[in-house]
Amino acid sequence: MADKVELNSPPTDGITRVVFAPTSNDLLASSWDKTVRLYDTDSNTMRRQFDTPAPCLDTCFLDGTRGFAGCVDKTVRSFDFASGQQSVVGVHDNAVKAVEYDAAKGTLITGSWDTSVRFWDHRSNQGIGVYAQPDKVYAMTVCGDYLVVCTASKHFWVWDTRNMAEPFQRREAGLKYQTRCVAAMPSKQGVVMGSIEGRVALEYIHTGEGKKNFAFKCHRQKDGDKEVIYPVNAVAFHPGFGTFATGGSDGTISTWDGNQKKRLYQFQAYETSIASLAFNSSGTKLAIAASYMMEEGVKDHPKDAIHIRTVTERQVKPKS
């Protein structure tokens, strides 16, 4: 495979999420074009296209045989890759913004603009829990035994999935403006969040032992004597080194060493916004959704595309 490949048959409207399968280089992509697409990135072929009644805001894998998506029509959907069939797992009261599968507990978790997080038994398509959040859910991630939910008004609540009677922590992100994305550290010690105002925050679930929360500026560009600030739309951790990549509306992708608080590498800029990022399970590939996110309203823009880059250690390994 070449160092970078553009996937054939990309979505035809804004891409909301790209995510690799747990143990292969298959990739799911959800989109505003009312599809969820399954790609074999090794052969650059689209294996399946699932057409949905409404745009899909997020997607995730169960395993190599099934996936899920959350849609604007309030539905949570399940997809069978072998048969091409889909079913409705359940329904929220508003658009479903975030979908995560907790593999350790076998639970599907969804977050919605209806200000709730819901747990589902995907085998029986039954809801098994509804948990009120402080505001609309914008981003969410499973972090070991914890679920981190980022909502409007900069709130983020940490839930212990072993005891959902009440939130484990009620916190506010170390960001000045709205949280756009979140990803769990491979160590399960905490998360990284990106905001609409060119800033990233590292938030540890348990502080102490030298683990301190901090935030830094990124995805900003000088324009004469002005600084142009762009949203951070995507964050993804390298599974081996624990470093992470960020993608922004400036079209750039950078990798960072959070422990050293240093940038490791910046890739050549793309022509449009970076909407989503994902490393594969071995950390050798990076999926990049280059997709205009309507930051400047309706206008001509480059076509939506998914790129697969081969990653080198120089780009992701911490410097000693």
Coordinates of C-alpha atoms in Angstrom, one line a residue:
M1 CA 0.0 0.0 0.0
A2 CA 1.3 3.5 -0.8
D3 CA 2.1 5.9 2.0
K4 CA -1.3 7.6 1.5
V5 CA -4.4 6.4 -0.3
E6 CA -7.7 8.0 -1.0
L7 CA -10.5 5.6 -0.6
N8 CA -12.8 4.9 -3.5
S9 CA -16.6 5.5 -3.2
P10 CA -16.4 8.1 -0.4
P11 CA -19.5 9.7 1.3
T12 CA -21.1 12.5 -0.7
D13 CA -21.9 14.8 2.2
G14 CA -20.2 15.8 5.4
I15 CA -18.4 12.9 7.1
T16 CA -19.2 12.6 10.8
R17 CA -17.0 9.7 11.9
V18 CA -14.4 7.3 10.7
V19 CA -13.4 4.3 12.9
F20 CA -11.3 1.2 12.4
A21 CA -12.4 -2.3 13.4
P22 CA -11.0 -3.7 16.6
T23 CA -8.6 -6.2 15.0
S24 CA -8.5 -5.5 11.2
N25 CA -8.1 -2.6 8.8
D26 CA -11.8 -2.5 8.0
L27 CA -13.2 1.0 8.4
L28 CA -16.7 2.4 9.1
A29 CA -17.7 5.9 8.0
S30 CA -20.9 7.7 8.9
S31 CA -22.1 10.7 7.0
W32 CA -24.8 13.4 6.5
D33 CA -25.5 11.7 3.1
K34 CA -27.7 9.2 5.0
T35 CA -25.2 6.3 4.8
V36 CA -22.9 4.2 6.8
R37 CA -20.1 2.7 4.7
L38 CA -17.9 -0.3 5.4
Y39 CA -14.5 -0.3 3.7
D40 CA -11.7 -2.8 3.3
T41 CA -8.9 -0.3 3.4
D42 CA -6.2 -2.9 2.5
S43 CA -7.8 -3.5 -0.9
N44 CA -9.4 0.0 -1.2
T45 CA -12.9 -1.4 -1.7
M46 CA -16.3 -0.5 -0.2
R47 CA -17.7 -3.8 1.2
R48 CA -21.1 -2.5 2.2
Q49 CA -23.2 0.7 2.0
F50 CA -26.0 0.9 4.5
D51 CA -28.7 3.5 3.5
T52 CA -30.5 5.1 6.4
P53 CA -33.6 7.3 6.6
A54 CA -31.6 10.2 8.1
P55 CA -28.1 11.5 8.4
C56 CA -25.8 9.5 10.7
L57 CA -23.8 11.5 13.3
D58 CA -21.6 8.7 14.7
T59 CA -20.7 5.0 14.2
C60 CA -18.8 2.3 15.9
F61 CA -17.9 -1.4 15.6
L62 CA -19.2 -4.3 17.7
D63 CA -16.6 -6.6 16.2
G64 CA -15.6 -7.6 12.7
T65 CA -19.2 -8.7 11.9
R66 CA -21.4 -5.9 13.1
G67 CA -21.6 -2.1 13.7
F68 CA -23.8 0.6 15.0
A69 CA -24.8 4.2 14.2
G70 CA -26.7 7.0 15.8
C71 CA -28.9 9.1 13.5
V72 CA -30.7 12.4 13.3
D73 CA -34.1 10.7 13.2
K74 CA -33.4 9.7 16.9
T75 CA -32.7 6.0 16.0
V76 CA -29.8 3.8 17.1
R77 CA -29.1 1.3 14.3
S78 CA -27.4 -2.0 14.0
F79 CA -25.7 -3.3 10.8
D80 CA -24.9 -6.9 9.9
F81 CA -21.9 -6.9 7.5
A82 CA -22.4 -10.4 6.1
S83 CA -26.1 -10.1 5.2
G84 CA -26.3 -6.3 4.6
Q85 CA -29.3 -6.2 6.9
Q86 CA -29.9 -3.4 9.4
S87 CA -32.3 -3.1 12.4
V88 CA -33.3 -0.4 14.9
V89 CA -31.8 -1.1 18.4
G90 CA -33.8 1.7 20.0
V91 CA -34.9 5.3 19.9
H92 CA -33.9 8.5 21.7
D93 CA -36.1 11.6 22.0
N94 CA -33.8 13.7 19.8
A95 CA -30.9 13.2 17.4
V96 CA -28.3 10.6 18.5
K97 CA -24.9 12.3 18.6
A98 CA -22.5 9.7 20.1
V99 CA -22.3 5.9 19.9
E100 CA -19.8 3.8 21.8
Y101 CA -19.5 0.0 22.3
D102 CA -18.1 -1.0 25.7
A103 CA -16.5 -4.3 24.7
A104 CA -15.5 -5.3 28.3
K105 CA -19.1 -5.2 29.4
G106 CA -20.8 -6.0 26.1
T107 CA -22.9 -2.9 26.3
L108 CA -23.9 -0.4 23.6
I109 CA -23.9 3.2 24.9
T110 CA -25.5 6.2 23.1
G111 CA -25.6 9.9 23.9
S112 CA -28.2 12.3 22.5
W113 CA -29.3 15.9 22.1
D114 CA -32.2 14.8 24.3
T115 CA -29.8 15.3 27.3
S116 CA -29.6 11.6 28.0
V117 CA -27.2 8.7 27.8
R118 CA -28.7 5.3 27.3
F119 CA -27.4 1.7 27.6
W120 CA -28.7 -1.0 25.3
D121 CA -28.6 -4.8 25.1
H122 CA -27.8 -5.1 21.4
R123 CA -28.7 -8.8 21.3
S124 CA -32.3 -8.2 22.2
N125 CA -32.6 -4.5 21.0
Q126 CA -33.7 -3.6 24.5
G127 CA -32.9 -0.5 26.5
I128 CA -31.3 -1.3 29.9
G129 CA -30.8 2.2 31.3
V130 CA -31.4 5.9 30.8
Y131 CA -29.2 8.4 32.6
A132 CA -29.9 12.2 32.6
Q133 CA -27.0 14.5 31.6
P134 CA -26.7 18.3 32.3
D135 CA -27.2 19.3 28.7
K136 CA -27.1 18.1 25.1
V137 CA -24.5 15.3 24.6
Y138 CA -21.8 16.4 22.1
A139 CA -19.1 13.8 22.6
M140 CA -18.5 10.7 24.6
T141 CA -15.9 8.0 25.2
V142 CA -15.4 4.8 27.2
C143 CA -12.3 5.0 29.4
G144 CA -11.8 1.6 31.2
D145 CA -14.6 1.3 33.8
Y146 CA -15.6 5.0 33.2
L147 CA -17.7 6.7 30.7
V148 CA -16.8 10.4 30.0
V149 CA -19.7 12.4 28.6
C150 CA -19.1 15.9 27.2
T151 CA -22.1 18.2 26.9
A152 CA -23.1 21.7 26.0
S153 CA -22.0 24.5 28.4
K154 CA -18.5 22.9 28.8
H155 CA -19.8 20.3 31.3
F156 CA -18.3 16.8 31.4
W157 CA -19.5 14.1 33.6
V158 CA -17.6 11.0 34.5
W159 CA -19.7 7.9 35.2
D160 CA -18.5 4.7 36.7
T161 CA -20.2 2.1 34.5
R162 CA -20.1 -0.4 37.4
N163 CA -22.4 1.9 39.4
M164 CA -24.6 4.2 37.4
A165 CA -26.8 5.4 40.3
E166 CA -25.2 8.9 40.1
P167 CA -22.2 10.5 38.3
F168 CA -18.8 9.6 39.7
Q169 CA -17.6 13.2 38.9
R170 CA -19.3 16.4 37.7
R171 CA -16.7 18.6 36.1
E172 CA -16.1 21.4 33.8
A173 CA -13.5 21.1 31.0
G174 CA -10.3 23.1 31.1
L175 CA -11.4 24.8 27.9
K176 CA -12.7 28.3 27.4
Y177 CA -15.4 27.3 24.8
Q178 CA -17.5 24.4 23.7
T179 CA -16.0 20.8 23.6
R180 CA -16.1 19.3 20.1
C181 CA -14.4 15.9 20.6
V182 CA -13.0 13.5 23.2
A183 CA -10.8 10.4 23.2
A184 CA -9.7 8.1 26.0
M185 CA -6.0 7.6 26.8
P186 CA -4.8 4.0 26.1
S187 CA -3.7 3.9 29.7
K188 CA -7.3 4.6 30.8
Q189 CA -6.1 7.3 33.1
G190 CA -8.0 10.1 31.5
V191 CA -9.1 11.7 28.2
V192 CA -8.1 14.4 25.8
M193 CA -10.7 16.9 24.6
G194 CA -10.7 19.3 21.7
S195 CA -12.7 22.6 21.6
I196 CA -14.2 24.9 19.0
E197 CA -11.6 27.5 20.0
G198 CA -8.3 25.9 19.0
R199 CA -7.5 24.4 22.3
V200 CA -6.9 20.9 23.7
A201 CA -7.3 19.7 27.3
L202 CA -5.8 16.7 29.0
E203 CA -8.1 15.7 31.8
Y204 CA -7.2 12.9 34.2
I205 CA -9.9 11.0 36.0
H206 CA -7.8 10.6 39.1
T207 CA -5.3 13.4 39.6
G208 CA -2.2 12.9 41.7
E209 CA 1.0 10.9 41.2
G210 CA 2.2 13.8 39.0
K211 CA -0.8 13.6 36.8
K212 CA -2.1 17.1 36.3
N213 CA -4.8 18.5 34.1
F214 CA -3.6 21.0 31.5
A215 CA -4.7 22.6 28.3
F216 CA -2.8 24.1 25.3
K217 CA -3.5 26.1 22.2
C218 CA -3.3 24.5 18.7
H219 CA -4.8 24.8 15.2
R220 CA -4.2 28.5 15.0
Q221 CA -2.6 30.5 12.2
K222 CA -1.1 34.0 11.9
D223 CA -2.8 36.3 9.3
G224 CA -0.7 39.5 9.4
D225 CA -1.1 40.8 12.9
K226 CA -4.2 38.7 13.6
E227 CA -4.4 35.2 14.9
V228 CA -7.0 33.0 13.2
I229 CA -8.4 30.3 15.6
Y230 CA -9.9 27.1 14.2
P231 CA -12.0 24.4 15.9
V232 CA -10.4 21.1 16.9
N233 CA -12.8 18.6 15.4
A234 CA -11.0 15.3 16.0
V235 CA -8.6 13.6 18.4
A236 CA -7.3 10.0 18.2
F237 CA -4.7 8.2 20.4
H238 CA -2.0 6.0 19.0
P239 CA -2.6 2.6 20.6
G240 CA 1.1 1.8 21.2
F241 CA 2.8 5.0 22.2
G242 CA 0.0 6.8 23.9
T243 CA 0.6 9.9 21.8
F244 CA -2.3 11.5 20.0
A245 CA -3.3 13.2 16.8
T246 CA -5.5 16.2 16.5
G247 CA -7.3 17.5 13.4
G248 CA -8.8 20.9 12.9
S249 CA -10.9 23.1 10.6
D250 CA -7.6 24.6 9.4
G251 CA -7.0 21.3 7.4
T252 CA -4.0 20.3 9.5
I253 CA -3.2 17.2 11.5
S254 CA -0.6 17.3 14.3
T255 CA 0.7 14.6 16.6
W256 CA 1.5 15.3 20.2
D257 CA 3.3 13.9 23.2
G258 CA 1.0 14.8 26.1
N259 CA 3.5 13.9 28.8
Q260 CA 6.1 16.2 27.4
K261 CA 3.6 18.8 26.2
K262 CA 5.3 18.9 22.8
R263 CA 4.2 18.6 19.2
L264 CA 5.9 15.6 17.5
Y265 CA 4.9 16.1 13.8
Q266 CA 2.6 18.1 11.5
F267 CA 1.3 16.5 8.3
Q268 CA 0.9 18.5 5.1
A269 CA -2.3 20.4 5.3
Y270 CA -5.5 19.2 3.5
E271 CA -7.7 21.5 1.4
T272 CA -10.6 21.4 3.8
S273 CA -11.5 20.6 7.4
I274 CA -10.4 17.5 9.2
A275 CA -13.7 16.1 10.5
S276 CA -12.6 12.8 12.1
L277 CA -9.4 10.8 12.7
A278 CA -8.7 7.1 13.7
F279 CA -5.7 4.9 14.2
N280 CA -5.9 1.2 13.4
S281 CA -5.3 -1.3 16.1
S282 CA -1.6 -1.7 15.3
G283 CA -1.0 2.1 15.1
T284 CA 0.4 1.7 11.5
K285 CA -2.5 3.4 9.7
L286 CA -4.3 6.7 10.3
A287 CA -7.7 7.3 8.7
I288 CA -8.4 10.9 7.9
A289 CA -11.9 12.3 7.0
A290 CA -11.3 15.5 5.1
S291 CA -14.7 17.0 4.9
Y292 CA -16.1 20.6 5.0
M293 CA -18.1 21.1 8.2
M294 CA -20.1 24.2 7.2
E295 CA -17.9 26.6 9.3
E296 CA -18.6 29.3 6.7
G297 CA -22.1 28.2 5.7
V298 CA -23.1 27.0 2.3
K299 CA -20.3 27.5 -0.3
D300 CA -18.3 25.6 -2.9
H301 CA -15.8 23.3 -1.2
P302 CA -13.5 20.3 -2.0
K303 CA -15.3 16.9 -2.2
D304 CA -15.5 14.8 0.9
A305 CA -12.7 12.3 1.1
I306 CA -11.3 9.6 3.3
H307 CA -7.5 9.2 3.3
I308 CA -5.5 6.3 4.7
R309 CA -1.9 7.3 5.7
T310 CA 0.8 4.9 6.6
V311 CA 2.3 6.1 9.9
T312 CA 6.0 6.0 10.8
E313 CA 7.5 5.9 14.3
R314 CA 9.0 9.3 13.7
Q315 CA 5.5 10.8 13.4
V316 CA 4.1 9.2 16.6
K317 CA 6.9 8.0 18.9
P318 CA 7.8 10.2 21.9
K319 CA 11.2 11.7 21.7
S320 CA 13.5 10.5 24.4

